[in-house]
Short mmCIF file of C-alpha atoms and ligand atoms in Angstrom, two decimals:
data_model
loop_
_atom_site.label_atom_id
_atom_site.label_comp_id
_atom_site.label_asym_id
_atom_site.label_seq_id
_atom_site.Cartn_x
_atom_site.Cartn_y
_atom_site.Cartn_z
CA MET A 197 43.15 -0.81 -30.47
CA ALA A 198 40.92 0.66 -27.80
CA LYS A 199 37.27 0.09 -28.31
CA GLN A 200 35.32 3.20 -28.98
CA GLU A 201 32.84 4.17 -26.17
CA LYS A 202 29.40 3.45 -27.43
CA GLU A 203 27.13 6.47 -27.01
CA GLU A 204 24.16 5.81 -24.81
CA ASP A 205 20.66 6.94 -25.74
CA THR A 206 19.53 8.70 -22.53
CA ARG A 207 16.74 10.83 -24.06
CA PHE A 208 14.30 9.61 -21.40
CA SER A 209 16.30 11.32 -18.59
CA LYS A 210 14.58 14.53 -19.75
CA PHE A 211 11.09 13.30 -18.87
CA GLY A 212 9.15 15.26 -16.18
CA THR A 213 10.54 17.31 -13.32
CA VAL A 214 12.89 14.44 -12.17
CA SER A 215 13.30 11.44 -14.33
CA PHE A 216 14.34 8.21 -12.67
CA THR A 217 14.85 6.34 -16.01
CA ALA A 218 17.55 6.96 -18.57
CA LEU A 219 17.62 3.88 -20.82
CA THR A 220 14.36 2.53 -22.26
CA LYS A 221 13.27 1.14 -25.54
CA THR A 222 10.43 3.76 -25.56
CA ASN A 223 12.80 6.72 -25.88
CA ASP A 224 11.04 7.93 -29.03
CA PHE A 225 8.32 9.09 -26.63
CA ILE A 226 10.54 12.06 -25.81
CA ASP A 227 11.07 12.95 -29.47
CA TYR A 228 7.34 12.96 -30.11
CA LEU A 229 6.79 15.16 -27.01
CA GLU A 230 9.37 17.63 -28.45
CA LYS A 231 7.24 17.68 -31.59
CA GLY A 232 4.18 18.51 -29.40
CA LYS A 233 2.70 15.00 -29.42
CA LEU A 234 1.72 12.73 -26.57
CA MET A 235 2.01 9.13 -27.79
CA GLY A 236 1.17 5.63 -26.74
CA THR A 237 2.04 2.29 -28.45
CA ARG A 238 -0.07 -0.24 -30.36
CA CYS A 239 1.10 -3.81 -31.00
CA LYS A 240 1.41 -4.31 -34.75
CA LYS A 241 0.80 -8.04 -34.43
CA CYS A 242 -2.29 -8.20 -32.17
CA GLY A 243 -3.46 -4.67 -31.95
CA GLN A 244 -3.22 -4.31 -28.20
CA ILE A 245 -3.08 -0.66 -27.10
CA PHE A 246 -0.68 0.56 -24.33
CA PHE A 247 -0.55 3.68 -22.34
CA PRO A 248 1.87 4.27 -20.87
CA PRO A 249 3.77 3.05 -23.95
CA ARG A 250 5.53 -0.32 -23.95
CA ALA A 251 8.20 -1.82 -26.16
CA ASN A 252 6.88 -5.33 -25.66
CA CYS A 253 3.47 -6.89 -25.86
CA TYR A 254 2.37 -9.35 -23.13
CA SER A 255 -0.50 -10.56 -25.22
CA CYS A 256 1.41 -11.95 -28.14
CA PHE A 257 5.04 -11.37 -27.15
CA SER A 258 5.78 -9.27 -30.18
CA SER A 259 8.09 -6.33 -29.88
CA ASP A 260 6.95 -4.71 -33.08
CA MET A 261 5.01 -1.59 -32.01
CA ASP A 262 3.39 1.42 -33.73
CA TRP A 263 2.99 4.78 -32.04
CA PHE A 264 -0.40 6.39 -31.81
CA GLU A 265 -1.27 9.88 -30.66
CA VAL A 266 -3.21 10.71 -27.52
CA SER A 267 -5.11 13.72 -28.67
CA GLY A 268 -8.40 15.51 -28.20
CA LYS A 269 -10.80 15.21 -25.38
CA GLY A 270 -10.66 12.75 -22.45
CA ARG A 271 -12.78 12.59 -19.37
CA LEU A 272 -11.24 13.52 -15.99
CA LEU A 273 -11.64 10.46 -13.72
CA SER A 274 -9.91 11.96 -10.64
CA HIS A 275 -7.43 14.66 -9.57
CA THR A 276 -5.58 15.94 -6.51
CA LYS A 277 -3.66 19.01 -5.60
CA LEU A 278 -0.47 18.43 -3.65
CA GLU A 279 0.63 20.78 -0.85
CA TYR A 280 3.57 18.61 0.08
CA ALA A 281 6.10 17.00 -2.34
CA PRO A 282 8.81 14.43 -2.47
CA VAL A 283 12.44 15.74 -2.65
CA GLY A 284 13.16 17.27 -6.03
CA PHE A 285 9.62 18.51 -6.60
CA GLU A 286 9.44 21.26 -3.87
CA ASP A 287 9.75 24.05 -6.43
CA ASP A 288 6.75 22.75 -8.30
CA LEU A 289 4.37 23.16 -5.33
CA PRO A 290 1.47 23.31 -5.32
CA TYR A 291 0.81 21.12 -8.33
CA ALA A 292 -1.99 18.85 -9.41
CA LEU A 293 -2.21 15.31 -10.85
CA ALA A 294 -4.94 13.88 -13.03
CA LEU A 295 -6.12 10.56 -14.35
CA VAL A 296 -7.94 10.78 -17.64
CA ASP A 297 -10.14 8.30 -19.43
CA TYR A 298 -9.94 7.83 -23.23
CA GLY A 299 -12.15 4.79 -23.44
CA ASP A 300 -9.60 2.17 -24.67
CA TYR A 301 -6.97 3.38 -22.29
CA LYS A 302 -6.28 5.86 -19.47
CA VAL A 303 -3.61 8.49 -19.09
CA PHE A 304 -2.01 9.77 -15.89
CA GLY A 305 -0.25 13.13 -15.71
CA ARG A 306 -0.13 16.62 -14.35
CA LEU A 307 -3.31 18.82 -14.35
CA ASN A 308 -2.68 22.46 -15.45
CA LYS A 309 -2.38 24.42 -12.19
CA ASP A 310 -3.95 27.58 -13.60
CA ILE A 311 -7.44 26.06 -13.87
CA PRO A 312 -9.41 27.69 -11.00
CA GLY A 313 -10.17 25.08 -8.28
CA GLY A 314 -13.97 25.67 -8.58
CA GLU A 315 -13.85 24.75 -12.28
CA ILE A 316 -12.26 21.42 -11.77
CA LYS A 317 -14.85 18.62 -11.80
CA VAL A 318 -14.60 14.90 -12.03
CA GLY A 319 -16.15 13.97 -15.37
CA MET A 320 -15.08 17.26 -17.15
CA GLU A 321 -13.42 17.14 -20.56
CA VAL A 322 -9.73 17.76 -20.71
CA ALA A 323 -7.07 17.60 -23.36
CA PRO A 324 -3.31 17.10 -23.19
CA GLN A 325 -0.64 19.61 -23.99
CA VAL A 326 3.15 19.33 -23.97
CA VAL A 327 4.99 21.42 -21.37
CA LYS A 328 8.66 22.51 -21.64
CA LEU A 329 10.42 22.53 -18.32
CA PRO A 330 13.62 24.15 -17.14
CA LYS A 331 17.01 22.50 -17.97
CA GLY A 332 15.67 21.10 -21.17
CA HIS A 333 13.22 18.73 -19.48
CA ILE A 334 9.84 18.02 -21.08
CA SER A 335 6.52 16.78 -19.86
CA TYR A 336 2.74 16.88 -20.55
CA GLU A 337 -0.32 18.08 -18.63
CA PHE A 338 -4.09 18.20 -19.02
CA THR A 339 -6.12 21.42 -19.35
CA LYS A 340 -9.72 22.20 -19.91
CA ALA A 341 -10.90 21.04 -23.33
CA MET B 13 -5.90 -31.44 4.19
CA LYS B 14 -4.16 -30.91 7.56
CA LYS B 15 -4.44 -27.57 9.26
CA VAL B 16 -1.73 -25.02 9.97
CA GLY B 17 -1.92 -22.99 13.15
CA ILE B 18 -0.55 -19.86 14.72
CA ILE B 19 0.99 -20.71 18.13
CA GLY B 20 2.56 -17.38 19.04
CA VAL B 21 2.31 -13.70 18.21
CA GLY B 22 4.13 -10.58 19.27
CA GLN B 23 5.00 -7.08 18.35
CA SER B 24 7.21 -4.29 19.61
CA ALA B 25 5.70 -0.99 20.59
CA PHE B 26 5.36 1.14 17.37
CA VAL B 27 7.42 4.30 17.96
CA ARG B 28 9.05 7.28 16.35
CA GLY B 29 12.84 6.98 16.40
CA TYR B 30 13.51 3.58 17.95
CA PRO B 31 16.72 3.92 20.00
CA GLY B 32 18.47 0.82 18.63
CA ALA B 33 19.55 -1.21 15.59
CA ILE B 34 17.24 -3.11 13.35
CA ARG B 35 18.33 -6.46 14.82
CA GLU B 36 17.38 -5.20 18.28
CA LEU B 37 14.08 -3.85 16.99
CA ALA B 38 13.30 -7.28 15.44
CA PHE B 39 14.22 -8.99 18.77
CA ASP B 40 11.49 -7.02 20.60
CA GLY B 41 8.62 -8.41 18.53
CA PHE B 42 10.19 -11.91 18.24
CA LYS B 43 10.69 -12.16 22.01
CA GLU B 44 7.03 -11.43 22.70
CA ALA B 45 5.96 -14.07 20.20
CA MET B 46 8.31 -16.72 21.53
CA GLU B 47 7.23 -16.11 25.17
CA ASP B 48 3.68 -16.42 23.92
CA ALA B 49 4.42 -19.68 22.10
CA LYS B 50 6.45 -21.00 24.99
CA ILE B 51 8.94 -22.77 22.72
CA SER B 52 12.71 -22.39 22.21
CA VAL B 53 14.60 -21.13 19.11
CA LYS B 54 15.70 -24.77 18.63
CA ASP B 55 12.09 -25.59 17.78
CA ILE B 56 11.95 -23.22 14.87
CA ASP B 57 12.78 -24.90 11.59
CA ALA B 58 12.99 -21.84 9.33
CA SER B 59 12.53 -18.05 9.44
CA LEU B 60 11.04 -15.50 6.98
CA ILE B 61 12.14 -11.94 7.40
CA ALA B 62 9.58 -9.44 6.07
CA SER B 63 10.46 -5.85 5.38
CA ALA B 64 10.60 -3.20 2.59
CA PRO B 65 14.10 -2.57 1.27
CA GLU B 66 15.96 0.78 1.06
CA TYR B 67 15.04 1.94 4.56
CA ASP B 68 18.06 0.12 6.10
CA LYS B 69 21.77 0.71 5.58
CA GLN B 70 22.04 -3.10 6.09
CA ARG B 71 21.75 -4.93 2.77
CA SER B 72 20.09 -8.43 2.91
CA PRO B 73 18.89 -8.01 6.45
CA ALA B 74 17.40 -11.60 6.73
CA GLY B 75 20.69 -13.33 7.60
CA VAL B 76 21.67 -10.67 10.08
CA ILE B 77 18.43 -10.80 11.86
CA ALA B 78 18.09 -14.58 11.84
CA GLU B 79 21.48 -14.82 13.42
CA TYR B 80 20.66 -12.25 16.08
CA LEU B 81 17.44 -14.10 16.96
CA GLY B 82 19.33 -17.39 17.37
CA LEU B 83 17.83 -18.88 14.27
CA ILE B 84 20.94 -20.21 12.56
CA PRO B 85 21.77 -22.55 10.99
CA GLN B 86 18.12 -22.89 9.97
CA PRO B 87 17.13 -21.41 6.52
CA THR B 88 15.96 -17.88 6.26
CA CYS B 89 15.04 -15.46 3.50
CA TYR B 90 13.71 -12.03 2.80
CA ILE B 91 10.01 -11.61 1.82
CA GLU B 92 8.92 -8.33 0.28
CA THR B 93 5.56 -6.92 -0.95
CA VAL B 94 6.12 -3.50 0.73
CA CYS B 95 3.42 -2.81 3.36
CA SER B 96 1.97 -6.36 3.14
CA SER B 97 5.29 -8.18 3.43
CA SER B 98 4.61 -9.93 6.68
CA SER B 99 1.10 -11.17 5.46
CA MET B 100 2.86 -12.56 2.33
CA GLY B 101 5.38 -14.08 4.81
CA LEU B 102 2.50 -15.82 6.55
CA MET B 103 1.27 -17.19 3.27
CA VAL B 104 4.74 -18.52 2.36
CA ALA B 105 5.12 -19.97 5.89
CA TYR B 106 1.73 -21.76 5.51
CA SER B 107 2.94 -23.23 2.11
CA MET B 108 6.28 -24.41 3.57
CA ILE B 109 4.51 -26.26 6.35
CA GLN B 110 1.70 -27.70 4.11
CA ALA B 111 4.40 -28.95 1.78
CA GLY B 112 5.82 -30.88 4.65
CA LEU B 113 9.23 -29.18 4.51
CA TYR B 114 9.08 -27.77 8.00
CA ASP B 115 6.95 -27.99 11.19
CA VAL B 116 7.51 -24.55 12.69
CA VAL B 117 8.28 -21.35 10.75
CA ALA B 118 8.75 -17.79 12.28
CA VAL B 119 7.62 -14.82 10.29
CA VAL B 120 9.42 -11.75 11.55
CA GLY B 121 8.41 -8.38 10.18
CA PHE B 122 10.37 -5.12 10.87
CA GLN B 123 10.89 -1.59 9.68
CA LYS B 124 13.04 1.07 11.05
CA MET B 125 11.84 4.01 9.01
CA SER B 126 13.92 6.46 11.07
CA GLU B 127 17.07 4.62 10.04
CA ILE B 128 17.35 7.21 7.22
CA SER B 129 16.54 10.90 7.23
CA SER B 130 13.10 12.19 6.49
CA MET B 131 14.56 13.78 3.30
CA GLU B 132 15.62 10.30 2.30
CA VAL B 133 12.21 8.85 3.19
CA GLN B 134 10.58 11.39 0.94
CA GLU B 135 12.83 10.55 -1.97
CA ARG B 136 11.91 6.87 -1.55
CA MET B 137 8.20 7.80 -1.45
CA GLY B 138 8.62 9.44 -4.78
CA ARG B 139 9.83 6.10 -6.18
CA GLY B 140 7.02 4.07 -4.56
CA ALA B 141 5.14 4.24 -7.86
CA ASP B 142 5.96 3.59 -11.57
CA ILE B 143 9.33 5.35 -11.66
CA GLN B 144 9.42 5.51 -15.37
CA TRP B 145 5.96 6.93 -16.19
CA GLU B 146 4.50 8.42 -13.03
CA SER B 147 7.25 9.39 -10.53
CA PRO B 148 8.56 12.17 -12.87
CA PHE B 149 5.26 14.00 -12.11
CA GLY B 150 6.04 14.12 -8.38
CA THR B 151 3.78 11.46 -7.10
CA MET B 152 3.56 10.08 -3.53
CA MET B 153 1.42 7.67 -1.59
CA PRO B 154 -1.05 10.27 -0.13
CA ALA B 155 -1.63 11.65 -3.62
CA TYR B 156 -2.58 8.33 -5.11
CA TYR B 157 -5.04 7.58 -2.26
CA ALA B 158 -6.35 11.14 -2.55
CA MET B 159 -7.30 10.35 -6.16
CA TYR B 160 -9.29 7.36 -4.98
CA ALA B 161 -10.90 9.57 -2.26
CA ARG B 162 -11.79 12.19 -4.94
CA ALA B 163 -13.33 9.51 -7.20
CA TYR B 164 -15.38 8.30 -4.24
CA MET B 165 -16.62 11.76 -3.38
CA ALA B 166 -17.72 12.33 -7.02
CA GLY B 167 -19.07 8.85 -7.63
CA HIS B 168 -20.51 7.78 -4.24
CA GLY B 169 -21.23 11.04 -2.38
CA LEU B 170 -18.55 10.36 0.15
CA THR B 171 -17.90 13.44 2.33
CA LEU B 172 -14.82 14.81 4.17
CA ASP B 173 -16.67 14.06 7.45
CA ASP B 174 -17.05 10.42 6.47
CA LEU B 175 -13.26 10.25 6.01
CA ALA B 176 -12.65 12.03 9.33
CA LYS B 177 -14.98 9.66 11.19
CA VAL B 178 -12.63 6.77 10.29
CA ARG B 179 -9.78 8.64 12.07
CA VAL B 180 -12.03 9.47 15.08
CA LYS B 181 -12.75 5.69 15.44
CA ALA B 182 -9.06 4.77 15.03
CA ALA B 183 -8.11 7.21 17.80
CA THR B 184 -10.84 5.81 20.05
CA TYR B 185 -8.85 2.59 20.21
CA GLY B 186 -5.36 3.98 19.74
CA GLN B 187 -5.84 5.56 23.15
CA ILE B 188 -6.25 2.24 24.77
CA ASN B 189 -3.58 0.39 22.78
CA GLU B 190 -0.27 0.74 24.66
CA LYS B 191 1.69 -0.32 21.48
CA ALA B 192 0.27 2.57 19.38
CA VAL B 193 2.45 5.49 18.35
CA TYR B 194 -0.52 7.94 18.36
CA ARG B 195 -2.41 7.79 21.78
CA LYS B 196 -4.31 11.01 21.61
CA ALA B 197 -8.11 11.43 21.07
CA VAL B 198 -9.31 12.93 17.78
CA LYS B 199 -12.54 14.88 17.39
CA LEU B 200 -14.42 15.50 14.23
CA GLU B 201 -13.98 19.24 14.74
CA ASP B 202 -10.18 18.83 14.65
CA PHE B 203 -10.45 18.38 10.90
CA SER B 204 -11.97 21.86 10.41
CA ASP B 205 -9.93 23.60 13.10
CA PRO B 206 -7.11 25.54 11.39
CA GLU B 207 -5.22 25.37 14.70
CA SER B 208 -5.20 21.60 14.66
CA ARG B 209 -2.31 19.82 12.90
CA LEU B 210 -4.87 17.18 11.61
CA SER B 211 -6.59 19.77 9.39
CA GLY B 212 -3.43 20.59 7.48
CA PRO B 213 -3.41 19.98 3.68
CA ILE B 214 -1.40 17.15 2.13
CA ALA B 215 -2.94 16.17 -1.19
CA ASP B 216 -6.57 17.25 -1.40
CA PRO B 217 -9.08 15.95 -0.25
CA LEU B 218 -6.75 14.19 2.17
CA ARG B 219 -5.58 16.08 5.24
CA VAL B 220 -2.84 15.22 7.75
CA GLY B 221 -5.47 13.46 9.84
CA ASP B 222 -6.36 11.22 7.01
CA CYS B 223 -2.84 9.81 6.90
CA CYS B 224 -1.12 7.21 9.07
CA ALA B 225 2.30 8.00 10.61
CA ASN B 226 5.60 6.46 9.76
CA ALA B 227 6.88 4.46 12.69
CA ASP B 228 9.61 2.04 13.75
CA GLY B 229 8.40 -1.39 14.81
CA SER B 230 8.61 -5.19 14.56
CA SER B 231 6.18 -8.09 14.70
CA ALA B 232 6.41 -11.86 14.75
CA ILE B 233 4.14 -14.76 14.07
CA ILE B 234 5.05 -18.37 14.92
CA VAL B 235 3.31 -20.79 12.58
CA ALA B 236 3.15 -24.54 13.06
CA SER B 237 1.86 -27.74 11.59
CA GLU B 238 -1.43 -29.12 13.07
CA GLU B 239 0.50 -31.80 14.93
CA LYS B 240 3.00 -29.50 16.42
CA ALA B 241 0.44 -26.80 17.22
CA LYS B 242 -1.71 -29.27 19.09
CA ALA B 243 1.26 -30.62 20.95
CA VAL B 244 2.67 -27.33 22.25
CA CYS B 245 -0.13 -24.85 22.24
CA GLU B 246 -3.42 -24.68 24.33
CA LYS B 247 -5.21 -22.27 22.06
CA PRO B 248 -3.85 -22.52 18.52
CA ILE B 249 -5.50 -20.16 16.01
CA TRP B 250 -5.96 -21.91 12.68
CA ILE B 251 -5.31 -20.43 9.23
CA LEU B 252 -8.66 -20.98 7.47
CA GLY B 253 -8.21 -18.94 4.30
CA LEU B 254 -5.43 -17.19 2.40
CA GLY B 255 -5.72 -14.98 -0.62
CA ALA B 256 -3.27 -12.76 -2.45
CA ALA B 257 -3.26 -10.59 -5.57
CA SER B 258 -1.33 -8.05 -7.59
CA GLU B 259 -2.23 -5.00 -9.75
CA ALA B 260 -0.92 -2.60 -12.40
CA VAL B 261 1.70 -0.36 -10.79
CA ASN B 262 0.46 2.68 -12.72
CA MET B 263 -2.94 4.35 -12.23
CA ALA B 264 -3.52 4.28 -15.98
CA GLY B 265 -3.71 0.46 -15.76
CA ARG B 266 -6.34 0.48 -12.99
CA PRO B 267 -10.03 -0.35 -13.28
CA ASP B 268 -12.56 2.38 -12.36
CA LEU B 269 -11.24 4.08 -9.11
CA THR B 270 -14.78 4.03 -7.59
CA GLY B 271 -14.52 0.29 -7.17
CA GLY B 272 -11.64 0.56 -4.61
CA LEU B 273 -8.62 -1.66 -4.83
CA ARG B 274 -8.91 -4.72 -7.04
CA VAL B 275 -6.21 -6.56 -5.00
CA GLY B 276 -8.54 -6.36 -1.98
CA ILE B 277 -11.43 -7.78 -3.92
CA GLU B 278 -9.43 -10.60 -5.51
CA ALA B 279 -7.45 -11.56 -2.39
CA GLY B 280 -10.73 -11.49 -0.35
CA LYS B 281 -12.58 -13.75 -2.81
CA LYS B 282 -9.74 -16.33 -2.73
CA ALA B 283 -9.56 -16.27 1.03
CA PHE B 284 -13.29 -16.60 1.54
CA LYS B 285 -13.40 -19.48 -1.07
CA MET B 286 -10.51 -21.33 0.64
CA ALA B 287 -12.15 -20.97 4.10
CA GLY B 288 -15.61 -21.78 2.78
CA LEU B 289 -16.88 -18.67 4.53
CA THR B 290 -18.63 -15.38 3.56
CA PRO B 291 -18.27 -11.79 4.85
CA LYS B 292 -21.20 -12.39 7.18
CA ASP B 293 -19.23 -15.07 9.07
CA ILE B 294 -16.47 -12.56 10.14
CA ASP B 295 -16.76 -11.45 13.75
CA VAL B 296 -13.74 -9.09 13.87
CA ALA B 297 -11.42 -7.66 11.23
CA GLU B 298 -8.28 -5.72 10.74
CA VAL B 299 -8.14 -3.72 7.46
CA HIS B 300 -5.32 -1.80 5.85
CA ASP B 301 -6.18 1.87 6.86
CA CYS B 302 -2.95 3.57 5.69
CA PHE B 303 -5.30 6.39 4.81
CA THR B 304 -8.89 6.89 6.00
CA ILE B 305 -10.26 6.30 2.43
CA ALA B 306 -8.37 2.90 2.35
CA GLU B 307 -10.48 1.68 5.28
CA LEU B 308 -13.77 2.60 3.60
CA MET B 309 -12.62 0.97 0.34
CA ALA B 310 -11.76 -2.16 2.30
CA TYR B 311 -15.27 -2.39 3.84
CA GLU B 312 -16.64 -2.61 0.31
CA ASN B 313 -13.86 -4.66 -1.32
CA LEU B 314 -14.25 -7.35 1.40
CA GLY B 315 -17.96 -7.44 1.10
CA PHE B 316 -18.85 -5.94 4.51
CA ALA B 317 -20.72 -3.19 2.54
CA LYS B 318 -22.03 -2.90 -1.04
CA PRO B 319 -20.01 -0.87 -3.53
CA GLY B 320 -20.36 2.87 -2.56
CA GLU B 321 -21.93 2.10 0.81
CA GLY B 322 -18.83 1.75 2.92
CA LYS B 323 -19.52 5.19 4.36
CA GLU B 324 -22.70 3.96 5.89
CA LEU B 325 -20.82 1.50 8.12
CA ILE B 326 -18.81 4.29 9.71
CA GLN B 327 -21.72 6.72 9.87
CA SER B 328 -23.72 4.15 11.83
CA LYS B 329 -20.69 3.14 13.87
CA GLU B 330 -21.21 -0.55 12.87
CA THR B 331 -17.38 -0.96 12.71
CA TYR B 332 -16.84 0.18 16.34
CA LYS B 333 -16.20 -2.53 18.98
CA GLU B 334 -19.90 -2.90 19.84
CA GLY B 335 -21.02 -2.85 16.17
CA SER B 336 -22.03 -5.67 13.84
CA ILE B 337 -18.58 -5.90 12.28
CA PRO B 338 -15.80 -4.43 14.56
CA ILE B 339 -12.92 -3.25 12.42
CA ASN B 340 -9.48 -1.96 13.51
CA VAL B 341 -10.44 -1.88 17.15
CA ASP B 342 -6.66 -1.74 17.95
CA GLY B 343 -6.39 1.70 16.40
CA GLY B 344 -5.45 0.54 12.94
CA LEU B 345 -2.45 1.87 11.08
CA LEU B 346 -3.86 5.38 11.56
CA SER B 347 -3.21 5.22 15.36
CA LYS B 348 -0.72 2.40 15.73
CA GLY B 349 1.58 3.75 13.02
CA HIS B 350 2.69 1.90 9.94
CA PRO B 351 6.18 0.35 10.12
CA ILE B 352 5.84 -1.16 6.62
CA GLY B 353 7.23 -4.69 7.07
CA ALA B 354 5.87 -5.12 10.56
CA THR B 355 2.30 -4.03 9.92
CA GLY B 356 0.76 -7.34 8.64
CA GLY B 357 2.22 -9.19 11.60
CA SER B 358 0.67 -6.63 14.00
CA GLN B 359 -2.66 -6.99 12.33
CA VAL B 360 -2.40 -10.84 12.64
CA ARG B 361 -1.39 -10.47 16.31
CA THR B 362 -4.51 -8.34 17.05
CA ILE B 363 -6.85 -10.95 15.50
CA VAL B 364 -5.12 -13.89 17.23
CA LEU B 365 -5.49 -12.11 20.57
CA GLN B 366 -9.15 -11.32 19.79
CA LEU B 367 -9.94 -14.98 18.91
CA ARG B 368 -8.17 -16.17 22.06
CA GLY B 369 -10.21 -13.64 24.22
CA GLU B 370 -6.97 -11.97 25.25
CA ALA B 371 -7.33 -8.47 23.68
CA GLY B 372 -7.87 -6.70 26.95
CA PRO B 373 -9.73 -3.44 26.74
CA MET B 374 -9.98 -3.86 22.99
CA GLN B 375 -11.73 -7.25 23.33
CA VAL B 376 -14.68 -7.87 21.07
CA LYS B 377 -17.45 -10.12 22.45
CA ASP B 378 -16.54 -13.76 21.89
CA PRO B 379 -15.34 -13.76 18.29
CA ALA B 380 -14.83 -17.07 16.49
CA ILE B 381 -13.62 -15.95 13.02
CA GLY B 382 -11.39 -13.06 12.24
CA LEU B 383 -10.02 -11.49 9.13
CA VAL B 384 -6.87 -9.58 8.13
CA HIS B 385 -6.71 -7.33 5.04
CA ASN B 386 -3.21 -6.02 4.27
CA ILE B 387 -2.38 -3.99 1.17
CA GLY B 388 1.08 -3.34 -0.32
CA GLY B 389 1.73 0.02 -1.95
CA VAL B 390 -1.26 1.77 -3.54
CA GLY B 391 -3.06 -1.51 -4.08
CA LEU B 392 -0.11 -2.99 -5.88
CA TYR B 393 -0.25 -6.12 -3.69
CA GLY B 394 -2.95 -7.38 -1.43
CA ASN B 395 -3.32 -10.19 1.14
CA VAL B 396 -6.34 -11.38 2.91
CA THR B 397 -6.08 -13.98 5.69
CA ILE B 398 -8.94 -15.65 7.55
CA LEU B 399 -8.29 -17.07 11.01
CA GLY B 400 -10.41 -19.19 13.37
CA ARG B 401 -10.37 -20.83 16.76
ZN1 LIG C 525 0.52 -8.10 -29.32
#
């Protein structure tokens, strides 16, 4: 009897404008985004916090993780606006990237492109929001808190 | 411990669109190094081929290049830490010789970035980061370095002019380096002139003029045991210190951006410790200026300036040829171009020629100790090498 083809869990292929990863043990990240939540992981055994999320802990080698929500205000550490893009991202131009500090961890992502340039300052408070993209893709960005 | 020396250095001209195959490109740098070392391929016990993958159609290029250079049946392998591959190759060659396995090892770096189309290069640039968590946002090398530059502007009062001054210095020496891809002069005003290509936006605050150019090129370093070096070479240059480090691939895993690149700090500390030297002992240096901001961060990370004060070195022209710490007086990556796998070997060549007093119009006055700082990716890897007469 022919073996039934096992269905692959490729949820992560929906992440961002172009995803380069399909199979990962952190696929639930996508489900949380669809519920409007940006999540990181915390090791159940030793408490180590991870953003970006990880399925495995290098501190204690446990793979038993809890999800925690990245919500509320973070501090903008740096940002840049791109006028030139890699293949696959041309239609997004111009777009901005941000690195945001949450104290115990940092988060990298897009910066909302509608914030007037003069209002963007290193050190300002920003908060994450989930963004739905064409073709069923999903992502997150930061906007003024 | 016995010493390990460099007995020959070479590089091809760095060019746009090399009119030949990768094996022929590798030959150009290797030939110059072998003519410098005045030995034959029979004297080479092993080769290390340094390059970044995915630019070549050829898979596993080490064997192909070793054969073309006449280095079979000696062992060979590929060494890769992206832009610092050939500096890592030098560290591995040193280790192989210190272990007593071999007497003479050739480190051959090459990159033919024009092997693939510019569309394909851009696609690879997008994957030069954390492909799972960051590339989906549309990241690229200039954008990451731009974020360091922005943090420096906010945290240390760095200005756009400070960045441009690094490029002006690079062009000063690129004009007199016949191996450089960019030989034109650059003026500070070019950065505010909308007619100048250099003022064009890439990822703010970085402009076209803040970025090095892709190039095709090769380099070679011939490394030898103390005994062999003394037997065959009149002016061996000794490897005094070697340091290397790695870092989180994603920006979220980095320490405060206003501290520069941690790999530069860590690799520098290790190299200085091994050499028993301090930054004050360095007479001439090559640092990894893939972007103008990268050179200023290197000044601080290597201890030539205090944190946040790197800009003062370029403002006072102390890193010019006549200054207290001449840096990148061959034009740096900004003027020479940056053929990934060949870059470290080219930096080592510059310092070796300086220490031998053979750097021609770029010669610094009588240097005894030189340093090479070579970074892979956006501070993903870092190598610091200290050389002496
Ligand atoms: Zn743990």
